[in-house]
Short mmCIF file of C-alpha atoms and ligand atoms in Angstrom, two decimals:
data_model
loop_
_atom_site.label_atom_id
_atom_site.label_comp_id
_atom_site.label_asym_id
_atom_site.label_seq_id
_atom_site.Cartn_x
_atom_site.Cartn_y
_atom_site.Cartn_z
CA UNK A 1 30.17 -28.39 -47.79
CA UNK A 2 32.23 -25.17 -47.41
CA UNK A 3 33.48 -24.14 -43.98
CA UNK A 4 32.24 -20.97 -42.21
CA UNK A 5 35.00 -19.32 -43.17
CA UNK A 6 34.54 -19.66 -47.10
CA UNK A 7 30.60 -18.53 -46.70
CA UNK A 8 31.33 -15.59 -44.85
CA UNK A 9 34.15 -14.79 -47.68
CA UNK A 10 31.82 -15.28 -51.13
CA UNK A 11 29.34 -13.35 -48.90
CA UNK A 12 31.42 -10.52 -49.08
CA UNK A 13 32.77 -11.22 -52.29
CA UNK A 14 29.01 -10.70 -53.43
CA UNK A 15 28.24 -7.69 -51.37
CA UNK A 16 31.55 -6.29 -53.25
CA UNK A 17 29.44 -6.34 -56.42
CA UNK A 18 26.27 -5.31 -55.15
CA UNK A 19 27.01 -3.65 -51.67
CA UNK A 20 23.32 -2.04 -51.59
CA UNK A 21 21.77 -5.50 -51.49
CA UNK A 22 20.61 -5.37 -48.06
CA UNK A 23 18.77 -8.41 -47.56
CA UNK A 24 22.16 -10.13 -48.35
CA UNK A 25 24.40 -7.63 -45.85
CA UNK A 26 21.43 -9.05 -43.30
CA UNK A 27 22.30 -12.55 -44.40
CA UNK A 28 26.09 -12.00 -43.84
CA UNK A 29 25.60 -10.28 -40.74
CA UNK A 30 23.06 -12.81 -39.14
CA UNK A 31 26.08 -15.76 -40.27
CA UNK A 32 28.44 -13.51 -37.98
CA UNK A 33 25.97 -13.42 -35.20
CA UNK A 34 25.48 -17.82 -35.57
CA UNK A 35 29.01 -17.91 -35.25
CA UNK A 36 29.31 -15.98 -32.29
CA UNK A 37 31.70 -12.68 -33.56
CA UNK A 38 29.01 -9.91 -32.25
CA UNK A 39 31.50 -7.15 -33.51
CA UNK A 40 31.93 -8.11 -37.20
CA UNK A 41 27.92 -8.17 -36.97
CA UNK A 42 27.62 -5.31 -35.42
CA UNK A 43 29.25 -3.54 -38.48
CA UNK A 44 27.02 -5.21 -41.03
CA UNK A 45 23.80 -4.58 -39.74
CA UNK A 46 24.95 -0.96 -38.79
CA UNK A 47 25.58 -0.69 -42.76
CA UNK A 48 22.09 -2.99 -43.74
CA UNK A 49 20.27 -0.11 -41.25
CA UNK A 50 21.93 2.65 -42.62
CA UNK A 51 20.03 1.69 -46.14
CA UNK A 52 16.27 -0.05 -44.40
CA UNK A 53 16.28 2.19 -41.04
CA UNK A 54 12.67 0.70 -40.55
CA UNK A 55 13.53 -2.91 -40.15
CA UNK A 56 12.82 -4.53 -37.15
CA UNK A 57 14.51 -7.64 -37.86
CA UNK A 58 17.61 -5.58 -38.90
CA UNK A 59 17.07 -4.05 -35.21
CA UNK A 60 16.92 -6.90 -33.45
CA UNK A 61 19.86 -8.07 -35.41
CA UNK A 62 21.73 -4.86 -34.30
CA UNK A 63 20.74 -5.26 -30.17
CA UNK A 64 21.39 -8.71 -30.32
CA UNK A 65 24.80 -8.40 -31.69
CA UNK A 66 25.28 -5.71 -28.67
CA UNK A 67 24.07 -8.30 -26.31
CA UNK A 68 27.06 -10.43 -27.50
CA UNK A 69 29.43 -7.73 -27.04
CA UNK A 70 28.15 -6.56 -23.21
CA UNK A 71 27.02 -3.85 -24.80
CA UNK A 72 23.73 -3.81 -22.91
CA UNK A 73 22.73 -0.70 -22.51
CA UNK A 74 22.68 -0.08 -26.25
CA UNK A 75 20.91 -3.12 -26.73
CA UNK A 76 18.40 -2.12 -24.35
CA UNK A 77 18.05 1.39 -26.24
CA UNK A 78 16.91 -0.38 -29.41
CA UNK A 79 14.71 -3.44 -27.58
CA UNK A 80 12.88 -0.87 -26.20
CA UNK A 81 12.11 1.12 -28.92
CA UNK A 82 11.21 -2.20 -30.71
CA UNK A 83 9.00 -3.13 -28.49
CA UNK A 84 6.52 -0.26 -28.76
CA UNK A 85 4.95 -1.85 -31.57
CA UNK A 86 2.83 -4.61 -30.88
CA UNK A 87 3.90 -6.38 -33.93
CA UNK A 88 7.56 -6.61 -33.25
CA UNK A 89 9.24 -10.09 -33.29
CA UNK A 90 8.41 -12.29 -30.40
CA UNK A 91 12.82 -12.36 -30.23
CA UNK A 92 12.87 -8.89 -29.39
CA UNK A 93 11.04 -9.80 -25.73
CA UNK A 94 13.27 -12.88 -24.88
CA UNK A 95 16.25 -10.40 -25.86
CA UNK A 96 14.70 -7.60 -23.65
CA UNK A 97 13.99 -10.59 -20.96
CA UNK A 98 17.92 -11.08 -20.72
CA UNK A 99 18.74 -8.15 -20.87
CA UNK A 100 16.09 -7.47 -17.73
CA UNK A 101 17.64 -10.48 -16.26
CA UNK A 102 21.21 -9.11 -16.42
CA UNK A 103 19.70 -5.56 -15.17
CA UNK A 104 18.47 -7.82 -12.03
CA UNK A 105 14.66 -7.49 -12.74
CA UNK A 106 14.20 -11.18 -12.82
CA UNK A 107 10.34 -10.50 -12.76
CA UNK A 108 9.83 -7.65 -15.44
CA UNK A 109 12.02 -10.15 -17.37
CA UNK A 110 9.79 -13.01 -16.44
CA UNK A 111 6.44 -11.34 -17.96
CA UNK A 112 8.52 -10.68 -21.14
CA UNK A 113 9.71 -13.66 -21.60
CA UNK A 114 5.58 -15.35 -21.19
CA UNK A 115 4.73 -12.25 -23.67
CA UNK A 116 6.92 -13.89 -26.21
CA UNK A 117 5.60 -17.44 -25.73
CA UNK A 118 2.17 -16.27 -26.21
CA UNK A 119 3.38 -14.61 -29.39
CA UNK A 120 5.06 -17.67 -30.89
CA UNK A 121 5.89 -20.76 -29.25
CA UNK A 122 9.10 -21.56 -30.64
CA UNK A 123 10.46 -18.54 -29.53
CA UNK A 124 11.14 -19.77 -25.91
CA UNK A 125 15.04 -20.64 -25.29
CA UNK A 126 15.58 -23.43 -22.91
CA UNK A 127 18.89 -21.69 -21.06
CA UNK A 128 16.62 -18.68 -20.59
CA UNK A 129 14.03 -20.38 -19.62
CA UNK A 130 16.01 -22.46 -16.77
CA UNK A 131 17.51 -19.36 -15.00
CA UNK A 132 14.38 -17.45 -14.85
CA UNK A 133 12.62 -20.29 -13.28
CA UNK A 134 10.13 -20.93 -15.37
CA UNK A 135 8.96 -24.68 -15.78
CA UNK A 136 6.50 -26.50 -17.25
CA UNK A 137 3.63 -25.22 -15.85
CA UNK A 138 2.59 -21.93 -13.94
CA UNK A 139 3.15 -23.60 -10.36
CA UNK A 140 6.71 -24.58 -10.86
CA UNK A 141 7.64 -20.40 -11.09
CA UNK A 142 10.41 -21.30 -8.82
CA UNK A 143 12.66 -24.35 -9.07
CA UNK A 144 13.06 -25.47 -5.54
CA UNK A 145 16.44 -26.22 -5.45
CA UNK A 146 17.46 -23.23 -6.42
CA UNK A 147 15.35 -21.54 -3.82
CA UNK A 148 17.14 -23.46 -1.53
CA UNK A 149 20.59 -23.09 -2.27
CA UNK A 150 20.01 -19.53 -2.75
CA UNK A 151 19.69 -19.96 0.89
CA UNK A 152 23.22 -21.17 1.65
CA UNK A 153 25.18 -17.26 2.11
CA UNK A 154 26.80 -16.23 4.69
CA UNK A 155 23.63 -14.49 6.86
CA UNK A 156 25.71 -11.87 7.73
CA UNK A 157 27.12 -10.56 5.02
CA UNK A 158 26.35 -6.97 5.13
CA UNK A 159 24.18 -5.66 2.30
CA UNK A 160 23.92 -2.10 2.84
CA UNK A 161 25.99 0.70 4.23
CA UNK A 162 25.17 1.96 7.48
CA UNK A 163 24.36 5.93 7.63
CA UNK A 164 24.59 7.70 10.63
CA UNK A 165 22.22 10.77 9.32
CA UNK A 166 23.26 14.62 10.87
CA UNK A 167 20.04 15.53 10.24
CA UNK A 168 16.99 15.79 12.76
CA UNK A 169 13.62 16.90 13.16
CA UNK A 170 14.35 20.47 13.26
CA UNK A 171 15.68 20.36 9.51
CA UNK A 172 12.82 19.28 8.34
CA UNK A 173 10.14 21.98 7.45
CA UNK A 174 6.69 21.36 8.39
CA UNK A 175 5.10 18.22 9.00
CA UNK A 176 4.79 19.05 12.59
CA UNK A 177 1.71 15.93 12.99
CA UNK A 178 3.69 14.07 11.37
CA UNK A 179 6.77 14.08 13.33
CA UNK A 180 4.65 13.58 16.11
CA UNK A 181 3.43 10.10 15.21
CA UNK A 182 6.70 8.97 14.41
CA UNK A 183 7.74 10.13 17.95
CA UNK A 184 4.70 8.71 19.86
CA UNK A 185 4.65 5.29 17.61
CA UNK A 186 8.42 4.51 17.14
CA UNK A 187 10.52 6.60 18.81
CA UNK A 188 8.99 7.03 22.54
CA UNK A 189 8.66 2.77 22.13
CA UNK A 190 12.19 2.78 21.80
CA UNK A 191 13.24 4.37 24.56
CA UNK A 192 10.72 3.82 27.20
CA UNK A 193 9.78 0.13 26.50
CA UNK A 194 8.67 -0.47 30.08
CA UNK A 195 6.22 2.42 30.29
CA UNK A 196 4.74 1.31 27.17
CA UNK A 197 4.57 -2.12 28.54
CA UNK A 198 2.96 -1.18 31.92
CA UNK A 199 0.22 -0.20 29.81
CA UNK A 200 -0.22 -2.87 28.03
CA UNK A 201 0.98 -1.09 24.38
CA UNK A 202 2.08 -3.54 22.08
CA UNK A 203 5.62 -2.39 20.74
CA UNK A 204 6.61 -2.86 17.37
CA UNK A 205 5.15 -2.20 13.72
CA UNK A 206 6.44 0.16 11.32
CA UNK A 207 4.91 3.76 9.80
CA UNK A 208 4.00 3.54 6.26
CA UNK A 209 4.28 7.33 4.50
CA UNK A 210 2.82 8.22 1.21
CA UNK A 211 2.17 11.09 -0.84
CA UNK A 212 3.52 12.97 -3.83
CA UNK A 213 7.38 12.54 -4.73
CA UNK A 214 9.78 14.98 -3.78
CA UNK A 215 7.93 15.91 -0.25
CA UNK A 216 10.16 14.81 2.16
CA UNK A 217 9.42 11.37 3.25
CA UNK A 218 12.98 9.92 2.73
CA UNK A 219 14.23 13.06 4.17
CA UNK A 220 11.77 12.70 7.54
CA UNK A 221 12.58 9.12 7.61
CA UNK A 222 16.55 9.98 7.34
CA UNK A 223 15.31 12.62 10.30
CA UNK A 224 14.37 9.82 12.69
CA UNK A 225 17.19 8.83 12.57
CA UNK A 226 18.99 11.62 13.58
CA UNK A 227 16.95 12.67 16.26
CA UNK A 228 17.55 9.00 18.14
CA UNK A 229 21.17 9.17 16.96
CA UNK A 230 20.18 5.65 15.13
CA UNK A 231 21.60 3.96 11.82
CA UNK A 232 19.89 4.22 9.12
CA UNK A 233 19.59 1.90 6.48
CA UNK A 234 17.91 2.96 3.28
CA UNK A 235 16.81 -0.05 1.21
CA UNK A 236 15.74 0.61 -2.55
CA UNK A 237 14.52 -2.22 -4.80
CA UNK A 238 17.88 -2.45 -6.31
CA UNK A 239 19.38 -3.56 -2.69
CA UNK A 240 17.18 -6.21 -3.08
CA UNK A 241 16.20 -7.82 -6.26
CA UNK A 242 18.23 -10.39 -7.86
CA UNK A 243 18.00 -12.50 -10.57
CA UNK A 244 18.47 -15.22 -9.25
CA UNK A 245 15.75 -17.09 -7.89
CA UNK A 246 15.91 -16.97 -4.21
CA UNK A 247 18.14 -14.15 -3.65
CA UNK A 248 15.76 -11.55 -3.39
CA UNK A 249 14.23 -13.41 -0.53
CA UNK A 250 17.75 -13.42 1.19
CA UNK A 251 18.74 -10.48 0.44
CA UNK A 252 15.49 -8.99 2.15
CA UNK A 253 16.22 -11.00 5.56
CA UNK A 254 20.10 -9.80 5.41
CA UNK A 255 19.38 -6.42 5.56
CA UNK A 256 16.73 -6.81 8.51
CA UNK A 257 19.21 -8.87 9.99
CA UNK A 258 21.84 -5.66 9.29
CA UNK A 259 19.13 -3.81 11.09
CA UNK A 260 18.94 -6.07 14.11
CA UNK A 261 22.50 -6.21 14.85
CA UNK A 262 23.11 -2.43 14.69
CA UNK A 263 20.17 -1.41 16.90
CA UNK A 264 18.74 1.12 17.28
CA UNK A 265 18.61 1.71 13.35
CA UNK A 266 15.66 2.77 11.34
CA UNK A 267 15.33 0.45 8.14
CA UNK A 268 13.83 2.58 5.26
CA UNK A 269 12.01 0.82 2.52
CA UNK A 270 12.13 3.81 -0.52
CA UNK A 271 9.06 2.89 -3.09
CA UNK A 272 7.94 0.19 -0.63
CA UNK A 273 5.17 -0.67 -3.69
CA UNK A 274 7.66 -2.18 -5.73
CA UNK A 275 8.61 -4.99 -2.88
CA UNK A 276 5.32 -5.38 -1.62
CA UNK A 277 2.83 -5.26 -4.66
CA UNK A 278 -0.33 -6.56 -3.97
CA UNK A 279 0.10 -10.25 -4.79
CA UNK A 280 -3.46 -10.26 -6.48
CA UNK A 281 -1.60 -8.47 -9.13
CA UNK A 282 1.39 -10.95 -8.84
CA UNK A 283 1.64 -13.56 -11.71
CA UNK A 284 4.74 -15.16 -10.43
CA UNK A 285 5.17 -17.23 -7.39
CA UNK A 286 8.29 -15.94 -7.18
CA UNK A 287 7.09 -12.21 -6.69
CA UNK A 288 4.53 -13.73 -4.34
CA UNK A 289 7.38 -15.67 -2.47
CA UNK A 290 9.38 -12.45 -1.70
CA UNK A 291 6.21 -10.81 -0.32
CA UNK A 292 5.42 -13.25 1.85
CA UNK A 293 9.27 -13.00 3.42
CA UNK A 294 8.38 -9.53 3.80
CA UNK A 295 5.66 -10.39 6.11
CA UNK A 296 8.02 -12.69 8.23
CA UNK A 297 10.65 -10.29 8.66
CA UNK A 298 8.09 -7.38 9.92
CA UNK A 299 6.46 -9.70 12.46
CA UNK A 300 9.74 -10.94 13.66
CA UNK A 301 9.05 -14.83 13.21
CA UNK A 302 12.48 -15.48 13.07
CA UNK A 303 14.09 -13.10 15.34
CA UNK A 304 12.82 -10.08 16.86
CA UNK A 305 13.01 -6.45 15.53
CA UNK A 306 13.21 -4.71 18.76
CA UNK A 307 15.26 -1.78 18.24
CA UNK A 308 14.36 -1.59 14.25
CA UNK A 309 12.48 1.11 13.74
CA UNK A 310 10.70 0.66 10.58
CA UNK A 311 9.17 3.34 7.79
CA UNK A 312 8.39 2.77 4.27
CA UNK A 313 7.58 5.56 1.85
CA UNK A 314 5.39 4.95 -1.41
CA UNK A 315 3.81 7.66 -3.78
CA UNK A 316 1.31 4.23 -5.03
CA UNK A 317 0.50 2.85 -1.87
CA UNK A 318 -2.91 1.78 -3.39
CA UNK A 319 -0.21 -0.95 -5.25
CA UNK A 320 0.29 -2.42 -1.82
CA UNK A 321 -0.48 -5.41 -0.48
CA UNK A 322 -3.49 -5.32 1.95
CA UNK A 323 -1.43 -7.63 4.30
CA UNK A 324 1.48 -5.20 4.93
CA UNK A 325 -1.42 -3.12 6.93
CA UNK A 326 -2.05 -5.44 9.39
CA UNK A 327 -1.01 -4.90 12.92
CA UNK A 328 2.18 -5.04 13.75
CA UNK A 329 3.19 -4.14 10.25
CA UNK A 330 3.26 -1.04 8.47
CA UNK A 331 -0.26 0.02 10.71
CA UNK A 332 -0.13 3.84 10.37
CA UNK A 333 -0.13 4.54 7.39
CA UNK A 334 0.43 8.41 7.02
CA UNK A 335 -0.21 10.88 4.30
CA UNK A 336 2.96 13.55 3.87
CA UNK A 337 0.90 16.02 1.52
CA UNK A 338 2.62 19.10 -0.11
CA UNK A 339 3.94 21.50 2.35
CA UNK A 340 1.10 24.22 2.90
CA UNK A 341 2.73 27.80 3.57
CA UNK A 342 4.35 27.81 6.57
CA UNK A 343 5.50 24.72 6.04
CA UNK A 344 7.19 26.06 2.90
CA UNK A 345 8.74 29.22 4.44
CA UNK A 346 10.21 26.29 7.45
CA UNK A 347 11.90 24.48 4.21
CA UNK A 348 13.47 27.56 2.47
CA UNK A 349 14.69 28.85 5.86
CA UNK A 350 16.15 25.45 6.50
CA UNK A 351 17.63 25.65 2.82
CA UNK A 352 18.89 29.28 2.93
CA UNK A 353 20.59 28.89 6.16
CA UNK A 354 24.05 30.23 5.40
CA UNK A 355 23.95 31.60 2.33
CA UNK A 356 24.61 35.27 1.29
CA UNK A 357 20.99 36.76 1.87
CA UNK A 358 19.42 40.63 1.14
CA UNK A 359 16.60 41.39 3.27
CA UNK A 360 14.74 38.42 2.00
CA UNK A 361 11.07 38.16 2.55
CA UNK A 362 10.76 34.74 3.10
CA UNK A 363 7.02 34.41 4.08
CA UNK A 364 6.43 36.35 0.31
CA UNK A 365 8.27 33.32 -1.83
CA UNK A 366 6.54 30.88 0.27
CA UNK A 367 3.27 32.23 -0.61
CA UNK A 368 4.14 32.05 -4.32
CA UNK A 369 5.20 28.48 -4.34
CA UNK A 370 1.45 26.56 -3.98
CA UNK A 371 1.58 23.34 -5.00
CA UNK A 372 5.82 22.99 -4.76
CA UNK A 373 7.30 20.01 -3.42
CA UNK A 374 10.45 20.21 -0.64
CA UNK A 375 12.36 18.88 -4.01
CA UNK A 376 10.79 21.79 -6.05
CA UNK A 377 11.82 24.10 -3.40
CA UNK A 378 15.09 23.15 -3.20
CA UNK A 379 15.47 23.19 -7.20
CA UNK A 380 14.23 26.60 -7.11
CA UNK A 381 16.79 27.82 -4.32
CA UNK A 382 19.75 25.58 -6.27
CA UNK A 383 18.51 27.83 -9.86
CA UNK A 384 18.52 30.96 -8.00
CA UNK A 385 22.31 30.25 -6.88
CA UNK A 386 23.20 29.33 -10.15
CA UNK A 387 21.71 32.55 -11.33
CA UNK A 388 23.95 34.42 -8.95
CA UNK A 389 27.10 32.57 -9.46
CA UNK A 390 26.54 33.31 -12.99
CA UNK A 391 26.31 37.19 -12.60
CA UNK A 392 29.25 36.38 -10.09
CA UNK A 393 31.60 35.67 -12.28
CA UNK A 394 30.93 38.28 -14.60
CA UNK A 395 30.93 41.14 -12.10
CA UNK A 396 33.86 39.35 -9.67
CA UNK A 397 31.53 40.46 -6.81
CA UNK A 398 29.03 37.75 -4.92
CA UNK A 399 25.93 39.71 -4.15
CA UNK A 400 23.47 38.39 -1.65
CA UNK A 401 20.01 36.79 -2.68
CA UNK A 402 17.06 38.60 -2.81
CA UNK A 403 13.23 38.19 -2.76
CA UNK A 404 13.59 38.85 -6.58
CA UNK A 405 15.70 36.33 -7.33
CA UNK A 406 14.11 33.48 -5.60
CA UNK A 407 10.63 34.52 -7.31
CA UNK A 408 12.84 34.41 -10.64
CA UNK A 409 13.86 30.60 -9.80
CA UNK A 410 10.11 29.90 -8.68
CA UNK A 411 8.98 31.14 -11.86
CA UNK A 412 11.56 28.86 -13.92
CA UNK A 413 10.17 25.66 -11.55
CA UNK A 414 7.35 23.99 -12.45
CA UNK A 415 5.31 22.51 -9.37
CA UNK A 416 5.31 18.41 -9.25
CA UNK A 417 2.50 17.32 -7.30
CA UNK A 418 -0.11 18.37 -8.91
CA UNK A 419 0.25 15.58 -11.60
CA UNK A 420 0.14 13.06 -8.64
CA UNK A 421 -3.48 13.93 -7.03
CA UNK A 422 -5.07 13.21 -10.41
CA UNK A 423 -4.37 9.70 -9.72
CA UNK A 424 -4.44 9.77 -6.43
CA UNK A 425 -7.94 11.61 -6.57
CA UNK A 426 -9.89 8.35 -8.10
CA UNK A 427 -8.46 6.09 -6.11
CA UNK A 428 -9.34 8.18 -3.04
CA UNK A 429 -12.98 8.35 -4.10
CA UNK A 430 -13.87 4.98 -5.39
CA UNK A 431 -11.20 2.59 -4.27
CA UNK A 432 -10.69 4.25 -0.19
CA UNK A 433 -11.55 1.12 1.79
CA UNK A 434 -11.58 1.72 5.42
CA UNK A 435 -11.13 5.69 4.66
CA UNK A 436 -7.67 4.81 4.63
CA UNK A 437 -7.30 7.92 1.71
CA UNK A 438 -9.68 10.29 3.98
CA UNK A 439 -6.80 12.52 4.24
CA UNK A 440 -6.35 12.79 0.32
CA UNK A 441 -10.00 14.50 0.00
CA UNK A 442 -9.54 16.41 2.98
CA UNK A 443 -6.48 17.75 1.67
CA UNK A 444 -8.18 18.11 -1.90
CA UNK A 445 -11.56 19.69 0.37
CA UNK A 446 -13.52 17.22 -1.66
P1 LIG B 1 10.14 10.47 -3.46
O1 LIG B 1 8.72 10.05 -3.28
O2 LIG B 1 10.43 11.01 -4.83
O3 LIG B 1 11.15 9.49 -2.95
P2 LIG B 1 10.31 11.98 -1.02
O4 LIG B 1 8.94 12.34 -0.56
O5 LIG B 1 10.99 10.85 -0.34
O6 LIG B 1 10.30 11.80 -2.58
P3 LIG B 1 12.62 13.49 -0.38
O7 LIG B 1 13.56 12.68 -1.19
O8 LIG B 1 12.65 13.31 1.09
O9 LIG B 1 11.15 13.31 -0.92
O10 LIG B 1 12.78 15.05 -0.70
C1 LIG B 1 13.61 15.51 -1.73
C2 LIG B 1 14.48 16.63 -1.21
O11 LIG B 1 13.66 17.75 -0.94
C3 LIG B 1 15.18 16.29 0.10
O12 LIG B 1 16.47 15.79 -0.09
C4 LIG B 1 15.23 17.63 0.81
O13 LIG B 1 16.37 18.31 0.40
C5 LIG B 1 14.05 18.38 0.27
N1 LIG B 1 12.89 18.39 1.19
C6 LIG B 1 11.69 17.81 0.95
N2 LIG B 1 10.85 18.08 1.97
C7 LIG B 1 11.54 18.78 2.87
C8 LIG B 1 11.21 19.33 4.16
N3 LIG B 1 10.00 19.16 4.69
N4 LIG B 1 12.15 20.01 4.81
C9 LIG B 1 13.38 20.20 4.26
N5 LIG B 1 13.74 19.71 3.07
C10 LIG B 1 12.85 19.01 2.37
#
């Protein structure tokens, strides 16, 4: 039997003769990838492509030999584009399932990894297999040990950093009845327990905000802290997923424990859907494991959150779980709908503050702008200084901004949230339990 070595050399001693025989450049190039040198293979199939660019397998050949290499992201280019076709090799999802894995989306990578199972059994690959959890059957999602010894950090490691925001209520434009809840439900709590208590008021429970993107719920939420002069900690799902089994879980109580031991701090969940999914939709215990930590951690079972102010933000809050709206939890849940006029002239005052201005008539550009976001606003104002640096530098003379120029960034802006309340608009009229999306046909005067 010849070596490794001597196959890989009369396989290029035959490609030397007929170097446009591309199944045999694959054959060479998958014999690189068996023996483990990713870079040789990467060359070969980069040559086989070159002459089939429609191959899959060639494709897969190509990412995989990335994956070797750490090159992930270029693997994940090509897996992605692979799997857009239906019929693409059940190997492309257990690569794209590592590759999620590695990214820390242990559940995304999950589904893909059952998606190539259904396609062919033989696909599955035991290693992958273990550290995603997934067992023999559907209940045994989560290996317990691992569970547990994910369990065995240091508690008080700290996850996130700790912001001390500048910015208060009065630099955020509009959403006067909004800022108004937050003060009566979170903030007046905070700092007059006992009147609250006289009264029998139950303290505690967080504000869940939803609504278009770009319309200032992290910004408001940022705000609250501010105006209390609290931390703030801003949690995104990449503070808290892990791959590993477990983790997640932990890493969800360590930052509420971050929370507790630098009160007062607001604890900001950004895209709160994606942590709190409704677990009807859930297909993993695992998912449905971290949601149910969530739940702990807002009602305090194991320690108390007084002095945690917590907000969430989603633009899907129909995606969350029905649970998370229970007392105690997230029980206002408030719509923070486009800025309406005045709202919008508040913002660009609050953004042109300090800049070089003609007589600007600010009430004008706000009048123009229906339907823009804060974050459209301030992409408009960020254009229109571009503009003028621009003529700056030709000129060597900074002239001030004028009605005409924002209007010229307005017009180069395309409005966001318009796109949003064509989703939101179904759900509001046949999925609005409880009129909890009342506000969405109000605002929509449906
Ligand atoms: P997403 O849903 O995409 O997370 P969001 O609703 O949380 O969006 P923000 O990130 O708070 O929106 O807003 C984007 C930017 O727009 C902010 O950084 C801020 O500069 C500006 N902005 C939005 N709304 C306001 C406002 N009411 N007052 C002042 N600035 C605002």
């Amino acid at each position: 039997m010849s070596s490794p070595d001597e196959t890989i050399n009369s396989l290029r001693d035959a490609l030397q003769h007929s170097p446009e025989n591309v199944p045999l450049r694959q054959h060479l190039a998958d014999t690189l990838l068996s023996l483990g040198r990713g870079q040789e293979a990467e060359k070969e199939y980069r040559l086989a492509l070159a002459r089939s660019p429609e191959s899959a397998a060639i494709k897969l050949g190509l990412a995989t030999a990335f994956n070797y290499q750490q090159k992930n992201s270029e693997a994940l280019v090509i897996v992605e584009d692979l799997i857009k076709d239906s019929n693409c090799p059940a190997k492309a999802h257990i690569l794209y399932a590592r590759l999620l894995l590695k990214a820390g989306d242990a559940e995304r990578a999950v589904r893909q990894y059952k998606r190539a199972i259904e396609k062919d059994e033989n696909a599955g690959d035991m290693e992958l297999a273990s550290r995603l959890g997934i067992g023999g059957s559907a209940d045994r999602d989560v290996v317990d040990g691992k569970v547990r010894a994910a369990w065995e950090g240091d508690e008080n490691e700290s996850l996130a950093e700790i912001e001390r925001p500048a910015v208060r209520f009065k630099d955020v434009g509009g959403m006067e009845a909004l800022k108004e809840e937050i003060r009566l439900k979170i903030i007046h709590p905070l700092e007059h327990p006992e009147l609250y208590k006289a009264y029998g008021k139950t303290v505690g429970g967080g504000i869940l905000m939803y609504g278009p993107p770009g319309c200032g719920k992290t910004h408001l939420a940022r705000a609250t802290a501010g105006e209390i002069n609290a931390g703030f900690i801003a949690v995104g799902i990449n503070d808290v997923m892990d791959m590993w089994l477990g983790n997640s879980e932990k890493n969800l109580h360590r930052l509420f424990e971050q929370a507790r031991r630098n009160k007062p701090c607001v604890l900001f969940f950004d895209e709160v859907d994606a942590l709190a999914a409704s677990r009807t939709d859930m297909r993993t215990s695992s998912a449905r494991h971290l949601i149910n930590q969530f739940l702990n951690e807002l009602d305090g079972v194991q320690a108390s959150n007084e002095g945690v102010l917590i907000l969430a933000a989603t633009n899907a809050p129909w995606h969350v779980d029905p649970a998370f709206r229970r007392p105690g939890r997230f029980d206002r849940i408030l719509f923070v709908p486009p800025p309406d006029a005045p709202a919008r002239s508040g913002i660009l005052r609050i953004m042109l503050t300090g800049k070089p201005m003609a007589d600007v008539d600010i009430d004008h550009v706000a009048k123009k702008t229906g339907d823009f976001s804060g974050a459209d606003l301030k992409a408009v104002i960020d254009l229109t200084i571009e503009n003028k640096l621009r003529d700056a530098m030709k000129t060597g003379v900074p002239a001030p901004i004028t009605t005409k120029d924002l209007l010229t960034g307005a017009a180069a802006v395309r409005p966001s949230t318009k796109e949003w309340f064509s989703t939101a608009r179904n759900y509001a009229l046949y999925s609005n339990q409880g009129g909890t999306y009342d506000d969405i046909l109000k605002y929509l005067k449906m």
